Coordinates of C-alpha atoms in Angstrom, one line a residue:
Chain A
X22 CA 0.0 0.0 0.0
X23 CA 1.3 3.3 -1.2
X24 CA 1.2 6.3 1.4
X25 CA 0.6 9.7 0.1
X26 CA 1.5 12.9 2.0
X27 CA -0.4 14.9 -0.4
X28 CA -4.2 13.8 -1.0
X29 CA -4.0 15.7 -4.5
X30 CA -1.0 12.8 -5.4
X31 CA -2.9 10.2 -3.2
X32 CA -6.1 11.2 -5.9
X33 CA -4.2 10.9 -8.8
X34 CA -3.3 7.8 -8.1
X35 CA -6.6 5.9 -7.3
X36 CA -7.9 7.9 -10.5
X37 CA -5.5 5.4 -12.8
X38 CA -7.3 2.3 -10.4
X39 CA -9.8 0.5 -12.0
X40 CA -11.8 0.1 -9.2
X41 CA -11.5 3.9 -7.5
X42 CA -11.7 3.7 -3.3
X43 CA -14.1 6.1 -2.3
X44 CA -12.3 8.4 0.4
X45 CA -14.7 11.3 1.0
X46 CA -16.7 9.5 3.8
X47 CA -13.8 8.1 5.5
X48 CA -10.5 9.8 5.5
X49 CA -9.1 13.3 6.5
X50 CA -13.1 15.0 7.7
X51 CA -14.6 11.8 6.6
X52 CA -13.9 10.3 10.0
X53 CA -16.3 12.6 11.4
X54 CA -18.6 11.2 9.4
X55 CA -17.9 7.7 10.8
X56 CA -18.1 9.3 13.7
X57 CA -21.6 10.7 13.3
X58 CA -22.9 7.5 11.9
X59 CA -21.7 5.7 14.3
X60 CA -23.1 7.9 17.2
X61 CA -26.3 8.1 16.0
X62 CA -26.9 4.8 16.1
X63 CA -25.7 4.0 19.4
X64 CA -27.6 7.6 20.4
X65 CA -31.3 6.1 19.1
X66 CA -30.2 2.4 20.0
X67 CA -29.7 3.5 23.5
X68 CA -33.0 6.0 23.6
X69 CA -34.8 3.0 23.0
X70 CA -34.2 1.0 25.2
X71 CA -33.7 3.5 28.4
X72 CA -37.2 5.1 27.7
X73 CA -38.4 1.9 27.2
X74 CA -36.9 1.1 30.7
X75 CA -37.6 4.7 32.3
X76 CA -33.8 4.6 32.9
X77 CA -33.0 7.9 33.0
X78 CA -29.1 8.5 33.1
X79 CA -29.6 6.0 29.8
X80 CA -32.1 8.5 28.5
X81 CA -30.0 11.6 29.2
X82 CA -26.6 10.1 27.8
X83 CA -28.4 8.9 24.7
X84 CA -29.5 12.5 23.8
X85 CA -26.2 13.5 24.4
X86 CA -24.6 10.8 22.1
X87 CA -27.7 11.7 19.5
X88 CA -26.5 15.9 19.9
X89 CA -22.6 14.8 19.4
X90 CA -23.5 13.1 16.2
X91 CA -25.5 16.1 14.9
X92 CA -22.3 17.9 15.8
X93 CA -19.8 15.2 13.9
X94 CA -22.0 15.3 11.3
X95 CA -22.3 19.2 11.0
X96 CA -18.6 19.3 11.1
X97 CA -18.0 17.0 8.4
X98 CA -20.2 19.4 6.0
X99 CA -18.1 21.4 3.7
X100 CA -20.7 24.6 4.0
X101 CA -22.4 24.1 7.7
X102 CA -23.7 26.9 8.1
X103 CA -26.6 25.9 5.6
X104 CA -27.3 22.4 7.6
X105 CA -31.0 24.0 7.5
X106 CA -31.5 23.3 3.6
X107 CA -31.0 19.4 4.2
X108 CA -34.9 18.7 4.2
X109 CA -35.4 17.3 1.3
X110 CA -36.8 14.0 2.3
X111 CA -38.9 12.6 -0.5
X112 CA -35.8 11.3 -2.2
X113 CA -33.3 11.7 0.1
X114 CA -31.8 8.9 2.9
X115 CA -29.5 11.9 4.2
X116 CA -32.5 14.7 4.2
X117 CA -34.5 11.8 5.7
X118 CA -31.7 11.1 8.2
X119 CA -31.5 15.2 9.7
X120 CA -35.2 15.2 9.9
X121 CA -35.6 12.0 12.5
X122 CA -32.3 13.1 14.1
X123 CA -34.1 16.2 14.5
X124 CA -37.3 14.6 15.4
X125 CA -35.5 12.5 18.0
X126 CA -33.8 15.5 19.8
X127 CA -36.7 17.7 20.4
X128 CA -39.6 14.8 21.4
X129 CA -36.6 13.2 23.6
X130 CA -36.1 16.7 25.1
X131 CA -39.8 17.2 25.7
X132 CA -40.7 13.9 27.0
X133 CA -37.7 14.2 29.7
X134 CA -39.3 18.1 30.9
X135 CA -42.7 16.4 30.7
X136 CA -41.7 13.6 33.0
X137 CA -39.6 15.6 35.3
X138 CA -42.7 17.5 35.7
X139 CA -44.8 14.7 36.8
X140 CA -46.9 14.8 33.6
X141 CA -45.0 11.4 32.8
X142 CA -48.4 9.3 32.3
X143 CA -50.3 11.9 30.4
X144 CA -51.6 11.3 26.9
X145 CA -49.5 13.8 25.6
X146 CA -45.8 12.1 27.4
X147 CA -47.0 8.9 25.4
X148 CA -47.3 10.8 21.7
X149 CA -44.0 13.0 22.7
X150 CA -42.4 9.5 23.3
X151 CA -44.1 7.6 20.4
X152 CA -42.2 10.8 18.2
X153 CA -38.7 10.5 19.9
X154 CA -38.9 6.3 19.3
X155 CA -40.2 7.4 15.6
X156 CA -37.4 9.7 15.3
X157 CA -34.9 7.0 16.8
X158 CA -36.3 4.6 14.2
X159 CA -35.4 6.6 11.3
X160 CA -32.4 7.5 13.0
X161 CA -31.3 3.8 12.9
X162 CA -32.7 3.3 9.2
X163 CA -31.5 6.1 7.6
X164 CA -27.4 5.2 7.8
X165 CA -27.2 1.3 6.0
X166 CA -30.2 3.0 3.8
X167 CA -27.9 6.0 2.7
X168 CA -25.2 3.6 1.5
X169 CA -27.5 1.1 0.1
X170 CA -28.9 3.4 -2.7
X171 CA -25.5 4.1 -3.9
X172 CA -25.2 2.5 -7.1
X173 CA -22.2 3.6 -7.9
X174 CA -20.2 1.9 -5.1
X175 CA -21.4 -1.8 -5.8
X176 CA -19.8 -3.2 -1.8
X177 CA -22.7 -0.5 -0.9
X178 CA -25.4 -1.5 -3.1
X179 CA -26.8 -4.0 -0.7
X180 CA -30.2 -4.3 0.7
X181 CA -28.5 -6.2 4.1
X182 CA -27.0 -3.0 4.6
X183 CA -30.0 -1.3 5.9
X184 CA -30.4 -4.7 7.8
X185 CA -26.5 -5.0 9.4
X186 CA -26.9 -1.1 10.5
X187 CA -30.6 -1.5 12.5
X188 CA -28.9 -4.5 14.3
X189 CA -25.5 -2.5 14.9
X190 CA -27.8 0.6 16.4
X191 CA -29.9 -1.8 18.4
X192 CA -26.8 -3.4 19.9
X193 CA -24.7 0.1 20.6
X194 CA -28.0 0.9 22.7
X195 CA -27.4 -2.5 24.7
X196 CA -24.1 -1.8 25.0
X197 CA -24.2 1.9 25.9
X198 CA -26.6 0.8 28.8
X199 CA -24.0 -1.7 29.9
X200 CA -22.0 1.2 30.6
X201 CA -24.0 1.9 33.4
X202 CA -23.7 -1.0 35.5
X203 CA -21.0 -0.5 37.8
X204 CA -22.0 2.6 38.8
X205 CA -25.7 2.5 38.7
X206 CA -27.3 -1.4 38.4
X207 CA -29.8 -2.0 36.3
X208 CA -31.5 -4.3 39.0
X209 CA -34.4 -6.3 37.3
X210 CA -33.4 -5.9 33.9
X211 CA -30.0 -6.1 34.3
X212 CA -30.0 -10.3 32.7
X213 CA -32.3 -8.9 30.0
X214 CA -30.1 -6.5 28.5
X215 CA -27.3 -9.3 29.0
X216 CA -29.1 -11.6 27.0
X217 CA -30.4 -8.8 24.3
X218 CA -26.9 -7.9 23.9
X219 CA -25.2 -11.0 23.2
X220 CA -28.2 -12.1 21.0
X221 CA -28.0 -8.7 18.7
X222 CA -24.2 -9.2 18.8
X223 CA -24.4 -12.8 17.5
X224 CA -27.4 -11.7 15.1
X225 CA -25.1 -8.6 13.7
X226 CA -22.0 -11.3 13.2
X227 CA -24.3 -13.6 11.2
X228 CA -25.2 -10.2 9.1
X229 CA -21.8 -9.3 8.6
X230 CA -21.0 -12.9 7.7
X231 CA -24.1 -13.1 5.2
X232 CA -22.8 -9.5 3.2
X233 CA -19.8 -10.5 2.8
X234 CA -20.5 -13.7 1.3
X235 CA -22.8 -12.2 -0.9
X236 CA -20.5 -9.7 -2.2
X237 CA -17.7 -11.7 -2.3
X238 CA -19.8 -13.5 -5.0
X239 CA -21.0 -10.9 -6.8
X240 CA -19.6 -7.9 -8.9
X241 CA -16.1 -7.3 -9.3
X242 CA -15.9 -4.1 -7.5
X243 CA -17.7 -5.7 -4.6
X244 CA -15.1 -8.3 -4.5
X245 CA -12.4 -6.0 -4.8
X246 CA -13.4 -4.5 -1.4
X247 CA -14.3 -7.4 -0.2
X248 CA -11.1 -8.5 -0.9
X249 CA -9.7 -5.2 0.6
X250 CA -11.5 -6.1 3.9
X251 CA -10.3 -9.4 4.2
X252 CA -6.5 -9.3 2.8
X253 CA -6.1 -5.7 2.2
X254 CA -5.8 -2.4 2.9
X255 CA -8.7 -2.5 5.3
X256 CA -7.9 -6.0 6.7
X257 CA -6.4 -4.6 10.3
X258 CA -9.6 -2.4 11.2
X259 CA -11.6 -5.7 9.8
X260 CA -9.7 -8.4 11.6
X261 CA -8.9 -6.0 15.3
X262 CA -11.7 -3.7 15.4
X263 CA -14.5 -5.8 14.1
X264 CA -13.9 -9.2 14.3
X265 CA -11.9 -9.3 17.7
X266 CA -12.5 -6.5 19.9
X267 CA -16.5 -5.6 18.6
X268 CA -17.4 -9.8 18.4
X269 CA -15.1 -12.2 20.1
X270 CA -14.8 -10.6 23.1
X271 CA -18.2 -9.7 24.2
X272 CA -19.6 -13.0 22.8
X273 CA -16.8 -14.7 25.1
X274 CA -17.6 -12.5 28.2
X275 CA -21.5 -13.2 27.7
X276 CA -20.9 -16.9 26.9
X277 CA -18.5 -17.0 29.8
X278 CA -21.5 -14.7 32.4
X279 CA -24.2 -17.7 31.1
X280 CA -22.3 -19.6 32.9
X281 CA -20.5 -18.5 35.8
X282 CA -21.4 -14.6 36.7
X283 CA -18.8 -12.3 35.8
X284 CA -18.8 -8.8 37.4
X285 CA -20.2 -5.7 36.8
X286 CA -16.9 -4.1 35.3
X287 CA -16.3 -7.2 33.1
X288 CA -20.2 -6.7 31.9
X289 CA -19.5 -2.9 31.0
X290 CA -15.8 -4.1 29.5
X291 CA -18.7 -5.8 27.0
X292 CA -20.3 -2.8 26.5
X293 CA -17.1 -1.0 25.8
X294 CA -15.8 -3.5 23.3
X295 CA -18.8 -3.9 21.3
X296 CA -18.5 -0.1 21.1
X297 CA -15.6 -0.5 19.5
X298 CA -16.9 -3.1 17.1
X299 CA -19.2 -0.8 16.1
X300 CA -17.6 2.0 15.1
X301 CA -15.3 -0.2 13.6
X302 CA -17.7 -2.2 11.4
X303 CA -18.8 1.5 9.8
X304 CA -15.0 2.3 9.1
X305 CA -14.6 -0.9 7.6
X306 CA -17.8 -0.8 5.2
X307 CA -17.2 2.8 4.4
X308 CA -13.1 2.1 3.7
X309 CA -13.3 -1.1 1.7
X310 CA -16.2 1.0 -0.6
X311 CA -14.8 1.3 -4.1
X312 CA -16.4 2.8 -7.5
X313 CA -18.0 1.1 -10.2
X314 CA -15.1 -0.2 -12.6
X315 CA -16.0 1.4 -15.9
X316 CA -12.9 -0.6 -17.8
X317 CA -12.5 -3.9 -16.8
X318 CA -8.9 -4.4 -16.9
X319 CA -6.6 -5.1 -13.8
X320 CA -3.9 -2.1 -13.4
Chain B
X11 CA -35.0 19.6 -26.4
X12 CA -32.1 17.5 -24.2
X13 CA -28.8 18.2 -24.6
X14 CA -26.4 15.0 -25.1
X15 CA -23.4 13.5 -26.4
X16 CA -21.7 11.2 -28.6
X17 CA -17.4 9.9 -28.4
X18 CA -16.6 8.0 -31.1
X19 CA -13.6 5.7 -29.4
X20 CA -12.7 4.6 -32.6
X21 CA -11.0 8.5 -33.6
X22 CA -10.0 9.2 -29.6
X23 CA -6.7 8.3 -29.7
X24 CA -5.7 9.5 -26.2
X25 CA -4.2 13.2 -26.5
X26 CA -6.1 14.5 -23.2
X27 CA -7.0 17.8 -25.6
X28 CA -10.1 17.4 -24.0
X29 CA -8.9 17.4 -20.3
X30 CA -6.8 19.7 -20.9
X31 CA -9.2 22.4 -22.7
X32 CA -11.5 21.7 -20.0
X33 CA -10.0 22.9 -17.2
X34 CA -8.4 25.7 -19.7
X35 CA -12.0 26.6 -20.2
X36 CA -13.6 26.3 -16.3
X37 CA -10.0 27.1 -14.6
X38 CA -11.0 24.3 -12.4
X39 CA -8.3 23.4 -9.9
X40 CA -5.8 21.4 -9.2
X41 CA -7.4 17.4 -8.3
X42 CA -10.8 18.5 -10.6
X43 CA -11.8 16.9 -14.1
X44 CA -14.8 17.8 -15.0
X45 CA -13.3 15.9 -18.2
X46 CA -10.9 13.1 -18.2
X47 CA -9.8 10.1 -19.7
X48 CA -9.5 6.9 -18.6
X49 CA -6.5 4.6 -20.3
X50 CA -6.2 1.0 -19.9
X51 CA -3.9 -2.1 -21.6
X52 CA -5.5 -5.4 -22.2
X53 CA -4.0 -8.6 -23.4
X54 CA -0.3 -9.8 -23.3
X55 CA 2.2 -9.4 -26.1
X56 CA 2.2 -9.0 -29.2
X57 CA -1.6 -9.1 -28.9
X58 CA -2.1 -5.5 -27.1
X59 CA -4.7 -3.2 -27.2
X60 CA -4.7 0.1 -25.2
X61 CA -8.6 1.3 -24.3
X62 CA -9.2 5.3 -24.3
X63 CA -12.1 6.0 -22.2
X64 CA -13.3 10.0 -22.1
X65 CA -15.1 10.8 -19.2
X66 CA -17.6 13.5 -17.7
X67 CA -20.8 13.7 -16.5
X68 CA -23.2 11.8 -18.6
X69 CA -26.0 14.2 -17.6
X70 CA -28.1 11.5 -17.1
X71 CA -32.1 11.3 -17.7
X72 CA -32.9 10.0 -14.0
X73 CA -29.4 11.3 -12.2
X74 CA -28.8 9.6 -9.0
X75 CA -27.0 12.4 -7.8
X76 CA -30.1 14.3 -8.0
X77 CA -32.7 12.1 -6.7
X78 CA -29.8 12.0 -2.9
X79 CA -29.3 15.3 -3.0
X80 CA -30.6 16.4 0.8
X81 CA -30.8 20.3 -0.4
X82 CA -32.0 20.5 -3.8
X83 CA -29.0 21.8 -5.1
X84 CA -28.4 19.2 -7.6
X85 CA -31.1 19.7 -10.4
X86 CA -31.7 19.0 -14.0
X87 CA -32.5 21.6 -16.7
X88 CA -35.2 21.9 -18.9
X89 CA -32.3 21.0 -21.7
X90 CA -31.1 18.5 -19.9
X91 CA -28.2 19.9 -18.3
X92 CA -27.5 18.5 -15.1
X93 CA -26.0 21.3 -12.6
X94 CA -24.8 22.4 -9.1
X95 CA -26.4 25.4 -7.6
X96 CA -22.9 25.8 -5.7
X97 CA -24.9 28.1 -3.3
X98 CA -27.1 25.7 -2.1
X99 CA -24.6 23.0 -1.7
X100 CA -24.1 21.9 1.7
X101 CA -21.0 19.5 0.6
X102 CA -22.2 16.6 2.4
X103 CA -20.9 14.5 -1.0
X104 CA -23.5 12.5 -1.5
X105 CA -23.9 13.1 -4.7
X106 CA -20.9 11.7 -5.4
X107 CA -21.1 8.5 -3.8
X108 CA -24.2 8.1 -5.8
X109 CA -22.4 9.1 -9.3
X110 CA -21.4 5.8 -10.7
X111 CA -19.5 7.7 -13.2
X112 CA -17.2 9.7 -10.8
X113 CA -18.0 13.1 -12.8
X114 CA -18.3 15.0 -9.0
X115 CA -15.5 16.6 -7.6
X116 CA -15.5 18.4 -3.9
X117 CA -13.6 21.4 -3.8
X118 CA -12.1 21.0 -0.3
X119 CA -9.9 24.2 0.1
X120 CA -8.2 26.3 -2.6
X121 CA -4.7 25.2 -3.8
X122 CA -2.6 26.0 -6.5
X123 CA -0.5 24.0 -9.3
X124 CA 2.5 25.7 -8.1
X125 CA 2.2 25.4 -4.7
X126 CA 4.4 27.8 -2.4
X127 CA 4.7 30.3 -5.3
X128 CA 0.8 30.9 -4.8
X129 CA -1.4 31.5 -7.9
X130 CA -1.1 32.4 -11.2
X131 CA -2.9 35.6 -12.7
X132 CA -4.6 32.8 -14.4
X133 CA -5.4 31.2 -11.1
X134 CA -6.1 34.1 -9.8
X135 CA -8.9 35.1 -11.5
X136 CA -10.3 31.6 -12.2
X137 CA -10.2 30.2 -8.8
X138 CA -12.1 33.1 -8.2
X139 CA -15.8 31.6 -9.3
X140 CA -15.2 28.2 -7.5
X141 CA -16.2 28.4 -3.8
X142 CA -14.5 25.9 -1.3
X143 CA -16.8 23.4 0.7
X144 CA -18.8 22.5 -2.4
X145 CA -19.4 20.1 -5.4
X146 CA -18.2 20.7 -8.9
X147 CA -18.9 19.2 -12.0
X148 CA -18.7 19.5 -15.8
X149 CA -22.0 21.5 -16.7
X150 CA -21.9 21.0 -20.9
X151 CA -20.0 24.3 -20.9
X152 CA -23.6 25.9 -19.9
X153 CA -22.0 29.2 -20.7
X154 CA -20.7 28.2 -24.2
X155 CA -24.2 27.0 -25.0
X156 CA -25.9 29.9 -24.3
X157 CA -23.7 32.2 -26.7
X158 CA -24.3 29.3 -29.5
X159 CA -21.4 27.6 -29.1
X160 CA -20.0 24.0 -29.0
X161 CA -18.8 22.7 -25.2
X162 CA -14.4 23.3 -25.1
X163 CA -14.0 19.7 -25.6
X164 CA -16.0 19.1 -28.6
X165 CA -14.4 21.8 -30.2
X166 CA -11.2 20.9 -28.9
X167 CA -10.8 17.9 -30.0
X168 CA -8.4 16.9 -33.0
X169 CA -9.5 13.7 -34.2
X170 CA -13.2 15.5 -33.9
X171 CA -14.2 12.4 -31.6
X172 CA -16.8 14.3 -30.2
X173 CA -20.5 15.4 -31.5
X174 CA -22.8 17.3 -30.0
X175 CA -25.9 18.3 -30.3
X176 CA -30.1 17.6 -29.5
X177 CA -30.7 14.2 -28.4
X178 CA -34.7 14.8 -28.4
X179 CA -34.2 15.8 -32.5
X180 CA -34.2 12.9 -34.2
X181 CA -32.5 14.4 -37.7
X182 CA -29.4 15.6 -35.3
X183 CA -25.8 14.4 -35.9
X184 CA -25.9 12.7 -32.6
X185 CA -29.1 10.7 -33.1
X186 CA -28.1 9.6 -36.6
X187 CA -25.0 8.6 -35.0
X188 CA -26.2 6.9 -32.1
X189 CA -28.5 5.0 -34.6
X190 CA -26.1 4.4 -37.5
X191 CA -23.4 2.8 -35.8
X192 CA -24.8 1.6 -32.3
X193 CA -24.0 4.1 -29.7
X194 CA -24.1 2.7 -26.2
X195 CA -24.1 4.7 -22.6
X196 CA -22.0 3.4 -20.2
X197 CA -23.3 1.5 -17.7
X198 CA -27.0 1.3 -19.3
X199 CA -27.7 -1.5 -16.6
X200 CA -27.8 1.4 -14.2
X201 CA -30.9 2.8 -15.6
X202 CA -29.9 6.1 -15.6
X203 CA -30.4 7.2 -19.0
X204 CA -27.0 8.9 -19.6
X205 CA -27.0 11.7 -22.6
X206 CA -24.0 11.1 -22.8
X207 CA -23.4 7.8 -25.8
X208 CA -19.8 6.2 -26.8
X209 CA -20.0 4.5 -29.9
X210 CA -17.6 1.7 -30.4
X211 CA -14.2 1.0 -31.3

């Protein structure tokens, strides 16, 4: 692998690849975007779950991690100070994407004043909540959704990909609630989210393990970057990030807890390394992206 | 009307006239190609045979970059002409994820082809119209077009490889060409109706 100090020399060479990598959502400011993606999801994951719960430090953090994603993502923008214009949602996953982020924020905020002012069990706490989990919903739909319509990057083009990032969110939620447990137990639902965790981790490696065979036997970009992911230039965030510190380690820790109880810190060391999967699974999928080969000849 | 065009491959022979007029024309900077061309070698000696591709954007009949756009600022003329309102764009680069041409180009921050000696008065005055944080792309020479003349690479070109004209007008150079000798889009499996037709080498 060649390393460029200069992206303008680092650009002219993918541009004589067959298969171009896509580098605008993933290196230099593209990170943020990983970032945002990546928070989201584990922001409306976790607002899920704690509301469901009435766990409110859960419910707090979550809107925090939701409002740090909004920030990644405005960061990322090239022109941010027009973030307003991006509501155009009738064709667009990303316009669709600012409006439930948005949607999540305020009815999260709202339901929270209406609860801490006792008006919890009121008709109007359930429709404010029924919004936020609406807003967390597209939230967690609109990331594999905004990759999957991408024609032009054919690892993308994938309708598991709106699939592998529900069942990513749903499990960053688990996981960010983890987080909690040595300082504040969960009590009653403590083995619950144990066992929803695990399950959503095991159901998201089954995902992964289902895209990549697919695209490994489909076109040839796809299997170029499948091939990146697997014995290339993406293989070390694939291999550590994903497949060790994001899979075999939680699963071992909650295989290992089914059987003899582990402790509170070892539960939230699950929650922290299937953090880490996650982010790492959205690097990886964005990296090993590459562009439709429009001459099919091997450089 | 709808604006479109056809590259015969069979008279490109690789000069980059067309690249190179291009960016004469928009001034775009260093790391943009609104026009460029592909080259590729197949086959192992003595049986070679080197591939010229031209590329830009196809200005496609159903562009994807359009239909991802989040602000609108992607949109398609009444001729066809697919464009960037550049003050509109948030430069979230969607659109070119969605491209499956590559014809988009984000103009990060403003840089010079001679680096530490800072612009030329060429530079100067042409980096001028391109605002940072944004998308570019190749917009048929919109500008050309309305003063009745041909885009800079059709009229560029040596080997006159390049025909443009009215794909809706059926007695055009570019639909008789497209009909008499079997012009193809590129990637017409995408569905995106490119205007934009090679015919073969």
């Amino acid at each position: 692998m060649r390393v460029f100090a200069d992206p303008f020399d680092r650009l002219m060479d993918d541009l004589q690849e067959t298969a171009r990598p896509q580098r605008e959502w993933v290196d230099g400011r593209g990170l943020l975007l990983i970032a945002g993606h990546f928070l989201s999801g584990v922001g409306a994951g976790g607002w899920a779950f704690s509301s469901a719960l009435g766990f409110l430090p859960g419910e707090i953090t979550s809107l925090v991690v939701v409002g740090l994603s909004g920030l990644a993502h405005l960061l990322f923008l090239g022109r941010p100070e027009r973030f307003w214009r991006m509501v155009r949602i009738r064709t667009s996953w990303v316009g669709r994407g600012f409006v439930g982020l948005n949607i999540l924020m305020a009815a999260g905020v709202v339901y929270l004043v209406l609860r801490a002012a006792g008006l919890g069990g009121s008709g109007l706490a359930s429709v404010v909540w029924g919004l936020s989990l609406l807003g967390a919903g597209i939230v967690m739909l609109y990331k594999g959704n905004v990759y999957a319509v991408c024609r032009a990057i054919p690892f993308w083009n994938s309708s598991l990909l709106p699939v592998l990032y529900v069942a990513y969110a749903l499990r960053g939620g688990t996981a960010l609630l983890l987080l909690f447990l040595p300082w504040t137990p969960l009590s009653a639902e403590q083995g619950l989210i144990e066992v929803l965790e695990l399950w959503i981790g095991l159901s998201a490696g089954v995902c992964i393990l289902f895209y990549l065979t697919i695209m490994a036997n489909s076109s040839v970009g796809a299997k170029r970057s499948v091939e990146d992911l697997l014995r290339g230039r993406v293989a070390a965030a694939f291999y550590v990030g994903v497949v060790a510190v994001g899979f075999v380690i939680p699963v071992a820790i909650g295989i290992l807890n089914a059987v003899t109880p582990v402790s509170m810190g070892a539960l939230a060391l699950v929650g922290v390394a299937s953090l880490v999967g996650d982010f790492y699974v959205k690097y990886a999928i964005a990296k090993a992206g590459r562009y439709l080969p429009h001459v099919y000849q091997a450089r | 009307m709808r604006y479109g065009m056809v590259i015969d491959l069979k008279r490109c022979f690789g000069c980059y006239g067309c690249q190179v007029s291009c960016k004469a024309e928009h001034a775009t900077p260093p790391g943009v190609f609104f026009a460029r061309v592909v080259k590729r070698e197949s086959g192992t000696y003595p049986n070679v045979r080197k591939v010229f591709l031209p590329l830009l954007c196809m200005h496609c009949e159903t562009p994807p970059c359009e239909a991802v756009c989040p602000t609108g600022a992607t949109s398609k003329r009444p001729d066809g002409i697919v464009d960037v309102d550049r003050e509109v764009c948030v430069g979230c680069r969607y659109c070119m994820q969605a491209c499956p041409y590559e014809a988009r180009y984000f103009h990060a921050k403003t840089r010079y082809y001679f680096g530490a000696q800072g612009p030329t008065e060429y530079e100067a005055v042409g980096y001028a119209k391109h605002p940072t944080g944004v998308v570019m792309k190749c917009n048929f020479c919109a500008h050309r077009l309305e003063r009745g003349e041909e885009p800079s690479c059709v009229l560029t070109c040596p080997t006159h490889a390049r025909t443009f004209g009215d794909l809706d007008d059926p007695q055009s150079e570019v639909s008789r060409l497209i009909k008499e000798r079997g012009g193809e889009p590129l990637h017409p499996e995408l569905g995106t109706g490119p205007s934009v037709y090679y015919l073969p080498a």
